């Protein structure tokens, strides 16, 4: 089936699939070179072996200065003295970019006291890994760039009641919708409740998301996670593994 394509002027865009071949009127049919040997227009001189990525200039590629393989769309097969066409081995986007965001606190700092029987937002304060720049975080919310995502969420909790039940959910805060609520998790008093959730969703590049929890009893200080206190190693609680897959 036919599929629509568009160009990008986002530098180091991890979503690029290849290079447009020739000229095509807006809305017309054309061909994208995803793999193979072909000419690519570069915005500056390149050296054989340079890896090329999208640039901020329309219809031009740039040398990858970040050195993240997942952003590379082509490898130069020749050295040039100026901007212009360069013979390349086009490889296209490998299909996935990953990021990890989390609630991290100083060593021996507890996760905090939860609010019982009320949906409450979990803390998100650290980009643990985001080599391709696919997500930004602010005020316990994360905003992915436009695309299709797989997400895995882990949120530890500890209850004071025996037993204690808990759930977590993923929300689109901007749209005011719940994307998915986890299954029920339970544990005994002072026992860990490792709540998890997996989901696939589409982000438009501007909507912000968060993770909320619901727990039937509140344990002071450690209810959102016990600290390990291993030397200077930070404590990690809520964790989100995010994969851009399309």
PDB file of C-alpha atoms in Angstrom:
ATOM      1  CA  UNK A   1       0.000   0.000   0.000  1.00  0.00           C
ATOM      2  CA  UNK A   2       1.105   3.590  -0.574  1.00  0.00           C
ATOM      3  CA  UNK A   3       2.417   5.515   2.415  1.00  0.00           C
ATOM      4  CA  UNK A   4       2.956   9.235   2.917  1.00  0.00           C
ATOM      5  CA  UNK A   5       6.435  10.577   3.678  1.00  0.00           C
ATOM      6  CA  UNK A   6       7.746  13.947   4.740  1.00  0.00           C
ATOM      7  CA  UNK A   7      11.111  15.659   5.065  1.00  0.00           C
ATOM      8  CA  UNK A   8      12.769  16.706   8.309  1.00  0.00           C
ATOM      9  CA  UNK A   9      14.929  19.640   9.358  1.00  0.00           C
ATOM     10  CA  UNK A  10      15.535  18.268  12.835  1.00  0.00           C
ATOM     11  CA  UNK A  11      19.293  17.797  13.284  1.00  0.00           C
ATOM     12  CA  UNK A  12      20.225  14.189  14.085  1.00  0.00           C
ATOM     13  CA  UNK A  13      16.601  13.120  13.698  1.00  0.00           C
ATOM     14  CA  UNK A  14      16.492   9.427  14.720  1.00  0.00           C
ATOM     15  CA  UNK A  15      13.292   8.856  12.735  1.00  0.00           C
ATOM     16  CA  UNK A  16      14.797   9.285   9.262  1.00  0.00           C
ATOM     17  CA  UNK A  17      14.362   6.235   7.042  1.00  0.00           C
ATOM     18  CA  UNK A  18      16.433   7.265   4.028  1.00  0.00           C
ATOM     19  CA  UNK A  19      16.913   9.878   1.292  1.00  0.00           C
ATOM     20  CA  UNK A  20      14.506  11.152  -1.308  1.00  0.00           C
ATOM     21  CA  UNK A  21      15.602  10.415  -4.848  1.00  0.00           C
ATOM     22  CA  UNK A  22      15.146  13.177  -7.442  1.00  0.00           C
ATOM     23  CA  UNK A  23      12.516  15.908  -7.400  1.00  0.00           C
ATOM     24  CA  UNK A  24       8.822  15.413  -6.714  1.00  0.00           C
ATOM     25  CA  UNK A  25       5.950  17.869  -6.516  1.00  0.00           C
ATOM     26  CA  UNK A  26       4.358  18.302  -3.102  1.00  0.00           C
ATOM     27  CA  UNK A  27       1.905  15.466  -2.593  1.00  0.00           C
ATOM     28  CA  UNK A  28       3.247  13.527  -5.554  1.00  0.00           C
ATOM     29  CA  UNK A  29       4.747  10.068  -5.856  1.00  0.00           C
ATOM     30  CA  UNK A  30       8.460   9.430  -5.564  1.00  0.00           C
ATOM     31  CA  UNK A  31      11.098   7.067  -4.239  1.00  0.00           C
ATOM     32  CA  UNK A  32      13.021   6.889  -0.959  1.00  0.00           C
ATOM     33  CA  UNK A  33      16.424   5.215  -0.967  1.00  0.00           C
ATOM     34  CA  UNK A  34      16.563   3.254   2.300  1.00  0.00           C
ATOM     35  CA  UNK A  35      19.591   1.107   1.516  1.00  0.00           C
ATOM     36  CA  UNK A  36      22.195   0.842  -1.207  1.00  0.00           C
ATOM     37  CA  UNK A  37      24.655   3.072  -3.033  1.00  0.00           C
ATOM     38  CA  UNK A  38      23.522   6.540  -4.043  1.00  0.00           C
ATOM     39  CA  UNK A  39      24.280  10.234  -3.986  1.00  0.00           C
ATOM     40  CA  UNK A  40      23.380  12.347  -0.970  1.00  0.00           C
ATOM     41  CA  UNK A  41      23.497  16.138  -0.799  1.00  0.00           C
ATOM     42  CA  UNK A  42      25.697  17.222   2.123  1.00  0.00           C
ATOM     43  CA  UNK A  43      25.703  20.690   3.677  1.00  0.00           C
ATOM     44  CA  UNK A  44      29.532  20.799   3.892  1.00  0.00           C
ATOM     45  CA  UNK A  45      32.660  18.955   2.814  1.00  0.00           C
ATOM     46  CA  UNK A  46      32.847  15.357   4.030  1.00  0.00           C
ATOM     47  CA  UNK A  47      35.610  12.798   4.472  1.00  0.00           C
ATOM     48  CA  UNK A  48      35.318   9.211   3.332  1.00  0.00           C
ATOM     49  CA  UNK A  49      33.936   7.185   6.233  1.00  0.00           C
ATOM     50  CA  UNK A  50      31.953  10.083   7.745  1.00  0.00           C
ATOM     51  CA  UNK A  51      28.497   9.102   8.929  1.00  0.00           C
ATOM     52  CA  UNK A  52      25.704  11.380   7.708  1.00  0.00           C
ATOM     53  CA  UNK A  53      22.527  12.365   9.516  1.00  0.00           C
ATOM     54  CA  UNK A  54      19.691  14.819   8.977  1.00  0.00           C
ATOM     55  CA  UNK A  55      20.570  18.491   9.371  1.00  0.00           C
ATOM     56  CA  UNK A  56      18.760  21.713  10.157  1.00  0.00           C
ATOM     57  CA  UNK A  57      18.942  22.671   6.476  1.00  0.00           C
ATOM     58  CA  UNK A  58      16.164  21.372   4.275  1.00  0.00           C
ATOM     59  CA  UNK A  59      17.215  18.759   1.682  1.00  0.00           C
ATOM     60  CA  UNK A  60      20.760  18.448   3.038  1.00  0.00           C
ATOM     61  CA  UNK A  61      22.561  15.955   5.275  1.00  0.00           C
ATOM     62  CA  UNK A  62      25.307  16.695   7.788  1.00  0.00           C
ATOM     63  CA  UNK A  63      28.231  14.847   9.322  1.00  0.00           C
ATOM     64  CA  UNK A  64      27.248  13.063  12.534  1.00  0.00           C
ATOM     65  CA  UNK A  65      29.175  14.814  15.302  1.00  0.00           C
ATOM     66  CA  UNK A  66      27.298  13.044  18.106  1.00  0.00           C
ATOM     67  CA  UNK A  67      28.540   9.604  17.046  1.00  0.00           C
ATOM     68  CA  UNK A  68      25.304   7.784  17.838  1.00  0.00           C
ATOM     69  CA  UNK A  69      24.934   4.938  15.358  1.00  0.00           C
ATOM     70  CA  UNK A  70      21.148   4.951  15.631  1.00  0.00           C
ATOM     71  CA  UNK A  71      21.010   8.362  13.924  1.00  0.00           C
ATOM     72  CA  UNK A  72      23.191   7.452  10.955  1.00  0.00           C
ATOM     73  CA  UNK A  73      21.441   7.402   7.583  1.00  0.00           C
ATOM     74  CA  UNK A  74      24.470   6.937   5.318  1.00  0.00           C
ATOM     75  CA  UNK A  75      28.265   6.558   5.238  1.00  0.00           C
ATOM     76  CA  UNK A  76      30.351   8.639   2.814  1.00  0.00           C
ATOM     77  CA  UNK A  77      32.304   6.614   0.243  1.00  0.00           C
ATOM     78  CA  UNK A  78      34.373   9.554  -0.994  1.00  0.00           C
ATOM     79  CA  UNK A  79      36.003  12.742   0.245  1.00  0.00           C
ATOM     80  CA  UNK A  80      34.691  16.063  -1.047  1.00  0.00           C
ATOM     81  CA  UNK A  81      36.050  19.602  -0.856  1.00  0.00           C
ATOM     82  CA  UNK A  82      32.757  21.445  -0.412  1.00  0.00           C
ATOM     83  CA  UNK A  83      29.030  21.009   0.076  1.00  0.00           C
ATOM     84  CA  UNK A  84      27.133  19.114  -2.583  1.00  0.00           C
ATOM     85  CA  UNK A  85      26.503  15.577  -3.748  1.00  0.00           C
ATOM     86  CA  UNK A  86      28.585  12.807  -2.204  1.00  0.00           C
ATOM     87  CA  UNK A  87      28.556   9.112  -3.046  1.00  0.00           C
ATOM     88  CA  UNK A  88      27.295   7.176  -0.007  1.00  0.00           C
ATOM     89  CA  UNK A  89      26.285   3.801   1.289  1.00  0.00           C
ATOM     90  CA  UNK A  90      22.757   4.504   2.482  1.00  0.00           C
ATOM     91  CA  UNK A  91      21.699   2.393   5.467  1.00  0.00           C
ATOM     92  CA  UNK A  92      18.584   4.180   6.738  1.00  0.00           C
ATOM     93  CA  UNK A  93      17.189   4.230  10.234  1.00  0.00           C
ATOM     94  CA  UNK A  94      17.854   0.935  12.077  1.00  0.00           C
ATOM     95  CA  UNK A  95      14.324   0.921  13.468  1.00  0.00           C
ATOM     96  CA  UNK A  96      14.481   1.877  17.140  1.00  0.00           C
ATOM     97  CA  UNK A  97      15.767   4.618  19.424  1.00  0.00           C
ATOM     98  CA  UNK A  98      15.733   4.190  23.192  1.00  0.00           C
ATOM     99  CA  UNK A  99      15.571   6.406  26.255  1.00  0.00           C
ATOM    100  CA  UNK A 100      15.377   5.757  29.987  1.00  0.00           C
ATOM    101  CA  UNK A 101      13.862   8.270  32.404  1.00  0.00           C
ATOM    102  CA  UNK A 102      13.500   7.770  36.128  1.00  0.00           C
ATOM    103  CA  UNK A 103      13.021   9.079  39.624  1.00  0.00           C
ATOM    104  CA  UNK A 104      16.543   9.164  41.043  1.00  0.00           C
ATOM    105  CA  UNK A 105      17.478  10.425  44.496  1.00  0.00           C
ATOM    106  CA  UNK A 106      20.702  10.767  46.462  1.00  0.00           C
ATOM    107  CA  UNK A 107      22.061   7.669  48.171  1.00  0.00           C
ATOM    108  CA  UNK A 108      20.039   6.577  51.232  1.00  0.00           C
ATOM    109  CA  UNK A 109      17.101   8.811  50.279  1.00  0.00           C
ATOM    110  CA  UNK A 110      13.735   7.056  50.503  1.00  0.00           C
ATOM    111  CA  UNK A 111      11.159   7.152  47.729  1.00  0.00           C
ATOM    112  CA  UNK A 112       8.728   9.174  49.846  1.00  0.00           C
ATOM    113  CA  UNK A 113       5.344   8.876  51.506  1.00  0.00           C
ATOM    114  CA  UNK A 114       2.479   7.945  49.165  1.00  0.00           C
ATOM    115  CA  UNK A 115      -1.050   9.298  49.185  1.00  0.00           C
ATOM    116  CA  UNK A 116      -3.489   6.450  49.820  1.00  0.00           C
ATOM    117  CA  UNK A 117      -6.639   5.815  47.750  1.00  0.00           C
ATOM    118  CA  UNK A 118      -5.993   8.755  45.400  1.00  0.00           C
ATOM    119  CA  UNK A 119      -4.441   8.711  41.941  1.00  0.00           C
ATOM    120  CA  UNK A 120      -1.174  10.597  42.407  1.00  0.00           C
ATOM    121  CA  UNK A 121       1.674  11.433  40.016  1.00  0.00           C
ATOM    122  CA  UNK A 122       5.012   9.668  40.461  1.00  0.00           C
ATOM    123  CA  UNK A 123       8.218  11.687  40.412  1.00  0.00           C
ATOM    124  CA  UNK A 124      10.255  11.774  37.184  1.00  0.00           C
ATOM    125  CA  UNK A 125      13.385  13.888  37.450  1.00  0.00           C
ATOM    126  CA  UNK A 126      16.245  12.288  35.496  1.00  0.00           C
ATOM    127  CA  UNK A 127      17.043  11.376  31.899  1.00  0.00           C
ATOM    128  CA  UNK A 128      19.214   8.355  32.609  1.00  0.00           C
ATOM    129  CA  UNK A 129      19.867   7.729  28.921  1.00  0.00           C
ATOM    130  CA  UNK A 130      18.605   9.507  25.809  1.00  0.00           C
ATOM    131  CA  UNK A 131      21.318   9.370  23.132  1.00  0.00           C
ATOM    132  CA  UNK A 132      18.980  10.296  20.293  1.00  0.00           C
ATOM    133  CA  UNK A 133      17.138  13.091  22.077  1.00  0.00           C
ATOM    134  CA  UNK A 134      13.695  11.504  21.732  1.00  0.00           C
ATOM    135  CA  UNK A 135      12.213  12.799  24.995  1.00  0.00           C
ATOM    136  CA  UNK A 136      12.285  15.769  27.370  1.00  0.00           C
ATOM    137  CA  UNK A 137      11.178  15.813  31.015  1.00  0.00           C
ATOM    138  CA  UNK A 138       9.849  18.626  33.197  1.00  0.00           C
ATOM    139  CA  UNK A 139       7.705  18.785  36.356  1.00  0.00           C
ATOM    140  CA  UNK A 140       7.331  14.978  36.527  1.00  0.00           C
ATOM    141  CA  UNK A 141       6.101  14.792  32.927  1.00  0.00           C
ATOM    142  CA  UNK A 142       7.793  13.520  29.791  1.00  0.00           C
ATOM    143  CA  UNK A 143       7.261  14.766  26.240  1.00  0.00           C
ATOM    144  CA  UNK A 144       8.446  12.448  23.453  1.00  0.00           C
ATOM    145  CA  UNK A 145       9.113  13.601  19.910  1.00  0.00           C
ATOM    146  CA  UNK A 146       6.458  12.576  17.388  1.00  0.00           C
ATOM    147  CA  UNK A 147       6.355   8.859  16.646  1.00  0.00           C
ATOM    148  CA  UNK A 148       5.176   5.416  17.694  1.00  0.00           C
ATOM    149  CA  UNK A 149       6.455   4.141  21.043  1.00  0.00           C
ATOM    150  CA  UNK A 150       6.697   1.034  23.161  1.00  0.00           C
ATOM    151  CA  UNK A 151       6.957   1.801  26.865  1.00  0.00           C
ATOM    152  CA  UNK A 152       7.769  -0.270  29.939  1.00  0.00           C
ATOM    153  CA  UNK A 153       7.150   1.267  33.366  1.00  0.00           C
ATOM    154  CA  UNK A 154       8.346   0.054  36.767  1.00  0.00           C
ATOM    155  CA  UNK A 155       7.146   1.763  39.944  1.00  0.00           C
ATOM    156  CA  UNK A 156       7.993   0.230  43.352  1.00  0.00           C
ATOM    157  CA  UNK A 157       5.636   0.720  46.282  1.00  0.00           C
ATOM    158  CA  UNK A 158       5.328  -0.475  49.894  1.00  0.00           C
ATOM    159  CA  UNK A 159       2.070  -0.584  51.843  1.00  0.00           C
ATOM    160  CA  UNK A 160       1.285  -0.361  55.546  1.00  0.00           C
ATOM    161  CA  UNK A 161      -1.843  -2.507  55.438  1.00  0.00           C
ATOM    162  CA  UNK A 162      -1.969  -6.284  55.317  1.00  0.00           C
ATOM    163  CA  UNK A 163      -2.640  -6.825  52.489  1.00  0.00           C
ATOM    164  CA  UNK A 164      -2.102  -3.695  50.385  1.00  0.00           C
ATOM    165  CA  UNK A 165      -3.191  -3.346  46.758  1.00  0.00           C
ATOM    166  CA  UNK A 166      -1.749  -1.006  44.142  1.00  0.00           C
ATOM    167  CA  UNK A 167      -1.969  -0.010  40.487  1.00  0.00           C
ATOM    168  CA  UNK A 168      -0.202   2.390  38.147  1.00  0.00           C
ATOM    169  CA  UNK A 169      -1.381   4.101  34.988  1.00  0.00           C
ATOM    170  CA  UNK A 170       0.022   6.036  32.025  1.00  0.00           C
ATOM    171  CA  UNK A 171      -1.679   9.341  31.234  1.00  0.00           C
ATOM    172  CA  UNK A 172      -1.629  11.834  28.413  1.00  0.00           C
ATOM    173  CA  UNK A 173      -1.738  14.905  30.649  1.00  0.00           C
ATOM    174  CA  UNK A 174      -2.219  17.359  27.784  1.00  0.00           C
ATOM    175  CA  UNK A 175      -5.210  15.495  26.363  1.00  0.00           C
ATOM    176  CA  UNK A 176      -6.562  14.550  29.799  1.00  0.00           C
ATOM    177  CA  UNK A 177      -6.806  10.851  28.914  1.00  0.00           C
ATOM    178  CA  UNK A 178      -5.639   7.595  30.487  1.00  0.00           C
ATOM    179  CA  UNK A 179      -3.751   5.448  27.976  1.00  0.00           C
ATOM    180  CA  UNK A 180      -3.545   2.313  30.095  1.00  0.00           C
ATOM    181  CA  UNK A 181      -4.023   1.150  33.682  1.00  0.00           C
ATOM    182  CA  UNK A 182      -1.962  -1.754  35.005  1.00  0.00           C
ATOM    183  CA  UNK A 183      -3.220  -4.961  36.528  1.00  0.00           C
ATOM    184  CA  UNK A 184      -3.702  -5.157  40.303  1.00  0.00           C
ATOM    185  CA  UNK A 185      -0.594  -5.735  42.409  1.00  0.00           C
ATOM    186  CA  UNK A 186      -0.599  -6.667  46.087  1.00  0.00           C
ATOM    187  CA  UNK A 187       1.712  -7.258  49.013  1.00  0.00           C
ATOM    188  CA  UNK A 188       1.816  -7.606  52.768  1.00  0.00           C
ATOM    189  CA  UNK A 189       2.537  -4.791  55.208  1.00  0.00           C
ATOM    190  CA  UNK A 190       6.090  -3.479  54.724  1.00  0.00           C
ATOM    191  CA  UNK A 191       6.481  -5.795  51.729  1.00  0.00           C
ATOM    192  CA  UNK A 192       7.470  -4.584  48.292  1.00  0.00           C
ATOM    193  CA  UNK A 193       4.875  -4.136  45.525  1.00  0.00           C
ATOM    194  CA  UNK A 194       6.687  -4.019  42.152  1.00  0.00           C
ATOM    195  CA  UNK A 195       4.005  -2.482  39.923  1.00  0.00           C
ATOM    196  CA  UNK A 196       4.706  -2.675  36.178  1.00  0.00           C
ATOM    197  CA  UNK A 197       2.968  -1.624  32.974  1.00  0.00           C
ATOM    198  CA  UNK A 198       3.681  -2.076  29.251  1.00  0.00           C
ATOM    199  CA  UNK A 199       1.978  -0.218  26.434  1.00  0.00           C
ATOM    200  CA  UNK A 200       2.298   1.085  22.868  1.00  0.00           C
ATOM    201  CA  UNK A 201       1.150   4.588  21.954  1.00  0.00           C
ATOM    202  CA  UNK A 202       1.508   7.394  19.423  1.00  0.00           C
ATOM    203  CA  UNK A 203       2.996  10.749  20.452  1.00  0.00           C
ATOM    204  CA  UNK A 204       2.408  13.949  18.489  1.00  0.00           C
ATOM    205  CA  UNK A 205       5.572  15.680  19.692  1.00  0.00           C
ATOM    206  CA  UNK A 206       3.846  18.225  21.945  1.00  0.00           C
ATOM    207  CA  UNK A 207       1.658  16.263  24.385  1.00  0.00           C
ATOM    208  CA  UNK A 208       3.087  15.562  27.846  1.00  0.00           C
ATOM    209  CA  UNK A 209       2.657  12.255  29.700  1.00  0.00           C
ATOM    210  CA  UNK A 210       3.022  11.109  33.296  1.00  0.00           C
ATOM    211  CA  UNK A 211       2.773   8.012  35.488  1.00  0.00           C
ATOM    212  CA  UNK A 212       0.339   7.852  38.401  1.00  0.00           C
ATOM    213  CA  UNK A 213      -0.096   5.356  41.221  1.00  0.00           C
ATOM    214  CA  UNK A 214      -3.014   4.214  43.380  1.00  0.00           C
ATOM    215  CA  UNK A 215      -2.350   2.378  46.648  1.00  0.00           C
ATOM    216  CA  UNK A 216      -4.790   1.238  49.323  1.00  0.00           C
ATOM    217  CA  UNK A 217      -2.577   2.045  52.339  1.00  0.00           C
ATOM    218  CA  UNK A 218       0.258   4.515  52.881  1.00  0.00           C
ATOM    219  CA  UNK A 219       3.585   3.707  54.528  1.00  0.00           C
ATOM    220  CA  UNK A 220       5.384   6.828  55.720  1.00  0.00           C
ATOM    221  CA  UNK A 221       8.740   7.726  54.155  1.00  0.00           C
ATOM    222  CA  UNK A 222       9.378   4.410  52.375  1.00  0.00           C
ATOM    223  CA  UNK A 223       5.993   3.870  50.742  1.00  0.00           C
ATOM    224  CA  UNK A 224       7.303   4.867  47.310  1.00  0.00           C
ATOM    225  CA  UNK A 225      10.430   2.760  47.658  1.00  0.00           C
ATOM    226  CA  UNK A 226      13.050   1.623  50.177  1.00  0.00           C
ATOM    227  CA  UNK A 227      16.573   3.059  49.820  1.00  0.00           C
ATOM    228  CA  UNK A 228      19.447   0.596  49.389  1.00  0.00           C
ATOM    229  CA  UNK A 229      22.178   2.897  50.793  1.00  0.00           C
ATOM    230  CA  UNK A 230      25.009   1.349  48.782  1.00  0.00           C
ATOM    231  CA  UNK A 231      27.856   3.815  49.137  1.00  0.00           C
ATOM    232  CA  UNK A 232      27.344   6.815  46.842  1.00  0.00           C
ATOM    233  CA  UNK A 233      25.124   4.971  44.333  1.00  0.00           C
ATOM    234  CA  UNK A 234      21.925   6.898  43.640  1.00  0.00           C
ATOM    235  CA  UNK A 235      18.550   5.410  44.565  1.00  0.00           C
ATOM    236  CA  UNK A 236      16.333   4.683  41.540  1.00  0.00           C
ATOM    237  CA  UNK A 237      12.577   4.306  41.899  1.00  0.00           C
ATOM    238  CA  UNK A 238      10.020   4.863  39.122  1.00  0.00           C
ATOM    239  CA  UNK A 239      11.684   3.942  35.820  1.00  0.00           C
ATOM    240  CA  UNK A 240      10.425   4.281  32.241  1.00  0.00           C
ATOM    241  CA  UNK A 241      12.005   2.465  29.291  1.00  0.00           C
ATOM    242  CA  UNK A 242      10.918   4.247  26.130  1.00  0.00           C
ATOM    243  CA  UNK A 243      11.455   2.943  22.592  1.00  0.00           C
ATOM    244  CA  UNK A 244      10.736   4.934  19.431  1.00  0.00           C
ATOM    245  CA  UNK A 245       9.804   2.284  16.871  1.00  0.00           C
ATOM    246  CA  UNK A 246       8.156   4.227  14.086  1.00  0.00           C
TER     247      UNK A 246
END
